[in-house]
């Protein structure tokens, strides 16, 4: 291992590779800030450039820098405009955007930058230490465990609800699952619920739905409720994190770096699941007073998903490099780039190509430091987006919303769906229905269906639930996540009834 580290350090610290790390991080950060252009899009564009270099180490360092740079920068549009263009930064908008509306955009971006840096750096350290051992752990997870993990993610929706809103959140989750079934099924490749519309054969686009649930209602509410929304920008201040705030988010960063990394190790989980579960876990273990702040500008609610998604990005390189299994769409593209460069990922990669394996890990430390140095000085300037008068900000939000939806599918029908879903989402917000569970159900619905169908085929029915102890254990955790808020609400009501009047 020590020899591999020295080889990786020597390769990563070459002048060319340092430039590639900086270039990849810069490109990824600015692309991540634009809704609609996620890491998959830019990595696909960058692959010909990487392959033409001829050096596998340099190519993977460049593409990896673009990957975690995009996740790092993706929080900016979520926090400032409530327009998450990357699935892994959806949860960052839950508390990041309320902070921005309270005039704390600078502080929110600082917390996001520091949390992302810590998650990525701790993740890289864990990758360096545990990569060989974790590759065997990842193999223990079969389709039934992935199904159970998706159920846990869906049941965590209780974390995105207020008191007494669990039923509403469950209903919205079911709507999300229903929407995920539109289009061709993975198992049979036959169109379902498309109503004869050819453009629906590939299903609803994630970018379209994300923009419709969060960004478009924001623009419509600026028009419908101008008095309530005029104080969103204000003076940009409080760019620094106080000692008290740093002390509050430090344990969150520590927990979510570990949790996010280990979720990222599991093929098929990735940054999106890690960010949602990170948010859910931190809300459920918070005190009652802190729980009330979640969704209203909680610093813990912002630090948790930002740490978890960056740690998961690093963790996703474990199955990619040690098993040759892509854990997400982005790592699948990276796998294709490796194969095009005549590098075969797998258990022998550390032995046959140590300079590739260890150089990528060492470059992650450099890359995360570069991202922090690049982003922190720019925060006051980035945050000034919110100082733009609201009547000018509306067309700005609409432009990026429409552009993101169109680029995501390159299809004009997406614009019609965006407007339709956006109007429905605005009505649901007026009715006080949480929109986050719908998007979670949509994102996890496809993976849930695929893994459930495979498990049914392998075990001739639902026998996999009791035949695989790990699956049963995860499903028990899922049930507890549903029952816990109900129990808390009931206990709170009992305390009220046994209050001072009854003493």
Tab-separated table of C-alpha atoms in Angstrom, residues 24-359:
chain	number	residue	atom	x	y	z
A	24	UNK	CA	-11.502	19.412	-14.389
A	25	UNK	CA	-12.602	21.032	-11.113
A	26	UNK	CA	-13.156	24.406	-12.813
A	27	UNK	CA	-15.188	22.923	-15.662
A	28	UNK	CA	-17.213	20.719	-13.308
A	29	UNK	CA	-17.957	23.549	-10.869
A	30	UNK	CA	-19.274	25.967	-13.481
A	31	UNK	CA	-21.243	23.275	-15.304
A	32	UNK	CA	-22.718	22.099	-11.995
A	33	UNK	CA	-23.964	25.621	-11.310
A	34	UNK	CA	-26.104	25.552	-14.459
A	35	UNK	CA	-29.426	23.700	-14.027
A	36	UNK	CA	-29.830	21.015	-16.668
A	37	UNK	CA	-26.159	20.348	-17.354
A	38	UNK	CA	-25.152	17.694	-14.853
A	39	UNK	CA	-21.929	15.648	-14.604
A	40	UNK	CA	-23.184	13.018	-17.068
A	41	UNK	CA	-23.588	15.588	-19.839
A	42	UNK	CA	-20.211	17.253	-19.420
A	43	UNK	CA	-18.288	13.978	-18.889
A	44	UNK	CA	-19.825	12.624	-22.104
A	45	UNK	CA	-18.564	15.727	-23.908
A	46	UNK	CA	-15.125	15.482	-22.269
A	47	UNK	CA	-14.527	11.788	-23.076
A	48	UNK	CA	-13.096	12.404	-26.594
A	49	UNK	CA	-10.704	14.973	-25.082
A	50	UNK	CA	-9.645	12.518	-22.359
A	51	UNK	CA	-9.146	9.609	-24.782
A	52	UNK	CA	-7.080	11.756	-27.152
A	53	UNK	CA	-4.604	12.357	-24.293
A	54	UNK	CA	-3.532	8.704	-24.410
A	55	UNK	CA	-2.535	8.695	-20.721
A	56	UNK	CA	-5.064	6.675	-18.656
A	57	UNK	CA	-4.006	8.292	-15.363
A	58	UNK	CA	-4.345	11.840	-16.669
A	59	UNK	CA	-7.628	11.057	-18.459
A	60	UNK	CA	-9.265	9.594	-15.343
A	61	UNK	CA	-7.918	12.417	-13.159
A	62	UNK	CA	-9.519	14.954	-15.522
A	63	UNK	CA	-12.877	13.145	-15.682
A	64	UNK	CA	-12.948	12.503	-11.916
A	65	UNK	CA	-12.253	16.217	-11.313
A	66	UNK	CA	-15.188	17.135	-13.556
A	67	UNK	CA	-17.408	14.625	-11.694
A	68	UNK	CA	-16.911	15.786	-8.112
A	69	UNK	CA	-16.532	19.395	-9.282
A	70	UNK	CA	-20.043	19.244	-10.773
A	71	UNK	CA	-21.499	17.848	-7.546
A	72	UNK	CA	-19.554	20.497	-5.588
A	73	UNK	CA	-20.902	23.321	-7.775
A	74	UNK	CA	-24.396	21.852	-8.162
A	75	UNK	CA	-25.436	23.182	-4.764
A	76	UNK	CA	-25.173	26.799	-5.964
A	77	UNK	CA	-28.302	26.823	-8.135
A	78	UNK	CA	-30.144	24.771	-5.479
A	79	UNK	CA	-29.342	27.293	-2.754
A	80	UNK	CA	-29.738	30.543	-4.716
A	81	UNK	CA	-32.604	29.716	-7.097
A	82	UNK	CA	-34.184	26.542	-5.680
A	83	UNK	CA	-33.355	24.971	-9.056
A	84	UNK	CA	-31.461	21.693	-8.454
A	85	UNK	CA	-30.090	20.596	-11.818
A	86	UNK	CA	-28.299	17.551	-10.339
A	87	UNK	CA	-30.217	14.862	-8.446
A	88	UNK	CA	-27.565	14.732	-5.729
A	89	UNK	CA	-28.175	18.381	-4.756
A	90	UNK	CA	-31.992	18.274	-4.480
A	91	UNK	CA	-31.799	17.830	-0.694
A	92	UNK	CA	-29.454	20.838	-0.433
A	93	UNK	CA	-32.327	23.083	-1.546
A	94	UNK	CA	-34.552	22.051	1.388
A	95	UNK	CA	-32.666	24.265	3.863
A	96	UNK	CA	-30.207	26.086	1.593
A	97	UNK	CA	-32.891	28.049	-0.252
A	98	UNK	CA	-34.751	29.135	2.922
A	99	UNK	CA	-31.397	30.390	4.252
A	100	UNK	CA	-30.901	32.385	1.038
A	101	UNK	CA	-34.390	33.885	1.393
A	102	UNK	CA	-33.474	34.965	4.937
A	103	UNK	CA	-30.503	36.943	3.591
A	104	UNK	CA	-27.977	34.233	4.542
A	105	UNK	CA	-26.995	33.184	1.013
A	106	UNK	CA	-23.305	33.786	1.714
A	107	UNK	CA	-23.377	31.687	4.879
A	108	UNK	CA	-25.294	28.919	3.082
A	109	UNK	CA	-22.726	28.789	0.268
A	110	UNK	CA	-19.873	28.782	2.800
A	111	UNK	CA	-21.427	25.882	4.727
A	112	UNK	CA	-21.984	24.017	1.447
A	113	UNK	CA	-18.369	24.573	0.361
A	114	UNK	CA	-16.864	23.515	3.697
A	115	UNK	CA	-19.172	20.485	4.020
A	116	UNK	CA	-18.440	19.394	0.454
A	117	UNK	CA	-14.693	19.746	1.031
A	118	UNK	CA	-14.841	17.755	4.275
A	119	UNK	CA	-17.040	15.021	2.771
A	120	UNK	CA	-14.852	14.661	-0.320
A	121	UNK	CA	-11.574	14.688	1.642
A	122	UNK	CA	-12.699	12.204	4.315
A	123	UNK	CA	-14.184	10.057	1.534
A	124	UNK	CA	-10.847	10.046	-0.322
A	125	UNK	CA	-9.059	9.057	2.894
A	126	UNK	CA	-11.509	6.186	3.452
A	127	UNK	CA	-11.141	5.150	-0.194
A	128	UNK	CA	-7.374	4.978	0.235
A	129	UNK	CA	-7.621	2.848	3.388
A	130	UNK	CA	-10.619	0.585	2.756
A	131	UNK	CA	-10.923	0.194	-1.044
A	132	UNK	CA	-9.602	-3.407	-1.231
A	133	UNK	CA	-11.728	-4.617	1.712
A	134	UNK	CA	-14.893	-2.754	0.696
A	135	UNK	CA	-14.882	-4.305	-2.755
A	136	UNK	CA	-15.783	-7.642	-1.109
A	137	UNK	CA	-18.475	-5.975	1.060
A	138	UNK	CA	-20.101	-4.503	-2.052
A	139	UNK	CA	-20.383	-8.016	-3.485
A	140	UNK	CA	-22.571	-9.054	-0.522
A	141	UNK	CA	-25.332	-6.734	-1.738
A	142	UNK	CA	-27.635	-8.436	-4.235
A	143	UNK	CA	-30.787	-7.168	-5.905
A	144	UNK	CA	-32.913	-7.934	-2.820
A	145	UNK	CA	-30.666	-5.769	-0.607
A	146	UNK	CA	-30.811	-2.940	-3.127
A	147	UNK	CA	-34.596	-3.208	-3.159
A	148	UNK	CA	-34.650	-2.981	0.647
A	149	UNK	CA	-32.224	-0.038	0.552
A	150	UNK	CA	-34.551	1.809	-1.844
A	151	UNK	CA	-37.467	1.106	0.539
A	152	UNK	CA	-35.430	2.620	3.391
A	153	UNK	CA	-34.827	5.685	1.214
A	154	UNK	CA	-38.545	6.000	0.459
A	155	UNK	CA	-39.567	5.526	4.088
A	156	UNK	CA	-37.181	8.286	5.104
A	157	UNK	CA	-39.721	10.716	3.603
A	158	UNK	CA	-40.934	11.239	7.175
A	159	UNK	CA	-37.844	13.443	7.539
A	160	UNK	CA	-39.176	15.864	4.903
A	161	UNK	CA	-42.532	16.445	6.585
A	162	UNK	CA	-43.830	18.675	9.310
A	163	UNK	CA	-45.852	17.570	12.298
A	164	UNK	CA	-48.930	15.653	11.227
A	165	UNK	CA	-47.945	15.575	7.553
A	166	UNK	CA	-46.714	11.987	7.281
A	167	UNK	CA	-49.892	10.911	5.404
A	168	UNK	CA	-49.462	13.740	2.882
A	169	UNK	CA	-45.806	12.842	2.376
A	170	UNK	CA	-46.663	9.167	1.816
A	171	UNK	CA	-49.296	10.167	-0.738
A	172	UNK	CA	-46.786	12.334	-2.620
A	173	UNK	CA	-44.252	9.486	-2.549
A	174	UNK	CA	-46.831	7.171	-4.140
A	175	UNK	CA	-47.427	9.775	-6.873
A	176	UNK	CA	-43.681	9.853	-7.499
A	177	UNK	CA	-43.540	6.053	-7.775
A	178	UNK	CA	-46.470	6.105	-10.231
A	179	UNK	CA	-44.701	8.696	-12.391
A	180	UNK	CA	-41.555	6.528	-12.406
A	181	UNK	CA	-43.497	3.716	-14.128
A	182	UNK	CA	-44.236	5.840	-17.223
A	183	UNK	CA	-42.127	4.774	-20.207
A	184	UNK	CA	-40.380	1.558	-21.171
A	185	UNK	CA	-39.875	-1.007	-18.424
A	186	UNK	CA	-36.345	-2.309	-17.954
A	187	UNK	CA	-37.362	-5.966	-17.871
A	188	UNK	CA	-39.703	-6.082	-20.878
A	189	UNK	CA	-38.763	-2.954	-22.876
A	190	UNK	CA	-42.413	-2.252	-23.625
A	191	UNK	CA	-43.985	1.218	-23.336
A	192	UNK	CA	-46.317	1.668	-20.355
A	193	UNK	CA	-48.825	4.400	-19.524
A	194	UNK	CA	-47.626	6.558	-22.436
A	195	UNK	CA	-51.187	7.199	-23.766
A	196	UNK	CA	-49.832	6.745	-27.280
A	197	UNK	CA	-47.477	9.734	-26.971
A	198	UNK	CA	-44.120	8.812	-28.506
A	199	UNK	CA	-42.227	11.395	-26.449
A	200	UNK	CA	-43.254	9.587	-23.243
A	201	UNK	CA	-41.638	6.277	-24.256
A	202	UNK	CA	-38.458	7.242	-22.395
A	203	UNK	CA	-40.482	8.432	-19.391
A	204	UNK	CA	-40.475	11.803	-17.683
A	205	UNK	CA	-37.098	13.518	-17.501
A	206	UNK	CA	-35.633	14.062	-14.030
A	207	UNK	CA	-34.493	17.606	-14.870
A	208	UNK	CA	-37.993	18.495	-16.099
A	209	UNK	CA	-39.619	17.181	-12.937
A	210	UNK	CA	-37.039	18.753	-10.605
A	211	UNK	CA	-37.474	22.155	-12.257
A	212	UNK	CA	-41.264	21.790	-12.198
A	213	UNK	CA	-41.320	20.875	-8.503
A	214	UNK	CA	-38.936	23.544	-7.221
A	215	UNK	CA	-37.817	26.266	-9.656
A	216	UNK	CA	-41.003	27.010	-11.644
A	217	UNK	CA	-43.296	27.308	-8.581
A	218	UNK	CA	-40.769	29.737	-7.133
A	219	UNK	CA	-41.085	31.993	-10.193
A	220	UNK	CA	-44.896	31.708	-10.140
A	221	UNK	CA	-45.040	32.512	-6.419
A	222	UNK	CA	-42.928	35.628	-7.037
A	223	UNK	CA	-45.766	36.765	-9.310
A	224	UNK	CA	-48.704	35.519	-7.221
A	225	UNK	CA	-47.345	36.634	-3.827
A	226	UNK	CA	-45.099	39.628	-4.542
A	227	UNK	CA	-45.386	41.085	-1.020
A	228	UNK	CA	-44.252	37.875	0.652
A	229	UNK	CA	-41.366	37.298	-1.729
A	230	UNK	CA	-39.811	40.750	-2.006
A	231	UNK	CA	-37.415	40.318	0.910
A	232	UNK	CA	-35.545	37.349	-0.535
A	233	UNK	CA	-32.395	39.136	-1.625
A	234	UNK	CA	-31.509	41.909	0.771
A	235	UNK	CA	-28.033	42.796	1.887
A	236	UNK	CA	-25.497	40.020	1.536
A	237	UNK	CA	-23.857	39.466	4.910
A	238	UNK	CA	-22.837	36.742	7.370
A	239	UNK	CA	-20.419	35.064	4.980
A	240	UNK	CA	-18.471	33.450	7.821
A	241	UNK	CA	-19.435	30.494	9.989
A	242	UNK	CA	-19.379	31.304	13.703
A	243	UNK	CA	-17.686	29.046	16.260
A	244	UNK	CA	-21.093	27.982	17.581
A	245	UNK	CA	-22.277	27.012	14.072
A	246	UNK	CA	-19.010	25.195	13.336
A	247	UNK	CA	-19.419	23.237	16.564
A	248	UNK	CA	-23.002	22.354	15.584
A	249	UNK	CA	-22.208	21.065	12.085
A	250	UNK	CA	-18.902	19.302	12.937
A	251	UNK	CA	-20.557	16.065	14.196
A	252	UNK	CA	-22.977	16.153	11.245
A	253	UNK	CA	-20.052	16.346	8.806
A	254	UNK	CA	-18.288	13.486	10.599
A	255	UNK	CA	-21.337	11.197	10.577
A	256	UNK	CA	-22.375	11.954	7.009
A	257	UNK	CA	-18.848	11.582	5.626
A	258	UNK	CA	-18.867	8.000	6.876
A	259	UNK	CA	-22.477	7.223	5.976
A	260	UNK	CA	-22.257	8.898	2.562
A	261	UNK	CA	-19.056	7.081	1.675
A	262	UNK	CA	-20.406	3.635	2.564
A	263	UNK	CA	-23.643	4.291	0.644
A	264	UNK	CA	-21.555	5.403	-2.344
A	265	UNK	CA	-19.644	2.115	-2.190
A	266	UNK	CA	-22.862	0.208	-2.958
A	267	UNK	CA	-23.345	-0.063	-6.735
A	268	UNK	CA	-26.624	1.596	-7.692
A	269	UNK	CA	-26.973	3.792	-4.597
A	270	UNK	CA	-24.836	6.860	-5.296
A	271	UNK	CA	-24.896	10.517	-4.257
A	272	UNK	CA	-28.666	10.983	-4.578
A	273	UNK	CA	-29.632	8.238	-2.123
A	274	UNK	CA	-26.776	9.302	0.189
A	275	UNK	CA	-27.947	12.932	0.308
A	276	UNK	CA	-31.583	12.025	1.047
A	277	UNK	CA	-30.678	9.473	3.711
A	278	UNK	CA	-28.150	11.901	5.208
A	279	UNK	CA	-30.835	14.565	5.558
A	280	UNK	CA	-33.317	12.025	6.953
A	281	UNK	CA	-30.923	10.620	9.540
A	282	UNK	CA	-29.841	14.031	10.839
A	283	UNK	CA	-33.419	15.250	11.181
A	284	UNK	CA	-34.552	12.104	12.967
A	285	UNK	CA	-31.705	12.193	15.525
A	286	UNK	CA	-32.029	15.961	16.113
A	287	UNK	CA	-33.747	17.411	19.165
A	288	UNK	CA	-37.378	18.574	18.897
A	289	UNK	CA	-36.327	22.242	18.672
A	290	UNK	CA	-33.779	21.490	15.931
A	291	UNK	CA	-36.306	19.349	14.027
A	292	UNK	CA	-38.631	22.332	13.774
A	293	UNK	CA	-35.858	24.281	12.005
A	294	UNK	CA	-35.384	21.645	9.289
A	295	UNK	CA	-36.881	22.915	6.038
A	296	UNK	CA	-36.760	26.507	7.337
A	297	UNK	CA	-33.038	27.198	7.081
A	298	UNK	CA	-31.290	24.703	9.368
A	299	UNK	CA	-27.509	24.682	9.025
A	300	UNK	CA	-27.493	20.966	9.916
A	301	UNK	CA	-30.097	20.337	7.196
A	302	UNK	CA	-27.744	21.915	4.647
A	303	UNK	CA	-24.476	20.419	5.900
A	304	UNK	CA	-25.827	16.831	5.966
A	305	UNK	CA	-26.715	16.332	2.265
A	306	UNK	CA	-23.747	18.404	1.044
A	307	UNK	CA	-21.317	16.230	3.029
A	308	UNK	CA	-23.056	12.962	2.146
A	309	UNK	CA	-23.274	13.511	-1.626
A	310	UNK	CA	-19.584	14.417	-1.974
A	311	UNK	CA	-18.487	11.500	0.215
A	312	UNK	CA	-20.713	9.192	-1.874
A	313	UNK	CA	-19.115	10.455	-5.109
A	314	UNK	CA	-15.747	9.352	-3.760
A	315	UNK	CA	-17.184	6.061	-2.498
A	316	UNK	CA	-18.637	5.283	-5.940
A	317	UNK	CA	-15.072	4.835	-7.220
A	318	UNK	CA	-14.691	1.700	-5.041
A	319	UNK	CA	-16.964	-0.583	-7.154
A	320	UNK	CA	-15.807	1.158	-10.353
A	321	UNK	CA	-12.070	0.637	-9.816
A	322	UNK	CA	-12.009	-2.601	-7.779
A	323	UNK	CA	-14.923	-4.516	-9.345
A	324	UNK	CA	-15.513	-2.824	-12.699
A	325	UNK	CA	-19.145	-2.210	-11.650
A	326	UNK	CA	-20.520	1.277	-12.329
A	327	UNK	CA	-22.551	2.537	-9.367
A	328	UNK	CA	-24.395	5.235	-11.328
A	329	UNK	CA	-24.904	6.650	-14.821
A	330	UNK	CA	-21.895	8.922	-14.387
A	331	UNK	CA	-19.555	6.137	-13.283
A	332	UNK	CA	-20.881	4.020	-16.179
A	333	UNK	CA	-19.578	6.717	-18.543
A	334	UNK	CA	-16.259	6.715	-16.659
A	335	UNK	CA	-16.117	2.923	-17.067
A	336	UNK	CA	-16.562	3.334	-20.827
A	337	UNK	CA	-13.722	5.872	-20.870
A	338	UNK	CA	-11.430	3.453	-19.004
A	339	UNK	CA	-12.196	0.610	-21.407
A	340	UNK	CA	-11.558	2.939	-24.363
A	341	UNK	CA	-8.110	3.658	-22.850
A	342	UNK	CA	-7.387	-0.125	-22.627
A	343	UNK	CA	-7.624	-0.117	-18.818
A	344	UNK	CA	-9.722	-2.938	-17.355
A	345	UNK	CA	-11.117	-2.095	-13.890
A	346	UNK	CA	-11.287	-4.998	-11.480
A	347	UNK	CA	-9.532	-6.695	-8.559
A	348	UNK	CA	-6.202	-6.718	-10.433
A	349	UNK	CA	-6.199	-3.006	-11.257
A	350	UNK	CA	-4.193	-2.184	-8.108
A	351	UNK	CA	-1.571	-4.733	-9.165
A	352	UNK	CA	-1.485	-4.274	-12.954
A	353	UNK	CA	-2.068	-0.493	-13.130
A	354	UNK	CA	-1.115	0.920	-9.694
A	355	UNK	CA	-0.286	4.333	-11.157
A	356	UNK	CA	-3.897	4.682	-12.395
A	357	UNK	CA	-5.573	3.490	-9.188
A	358	UNK	CA	-3.473	5.429	-6.686
A	359	UNK	CA	-3.076	8.545	-8.866
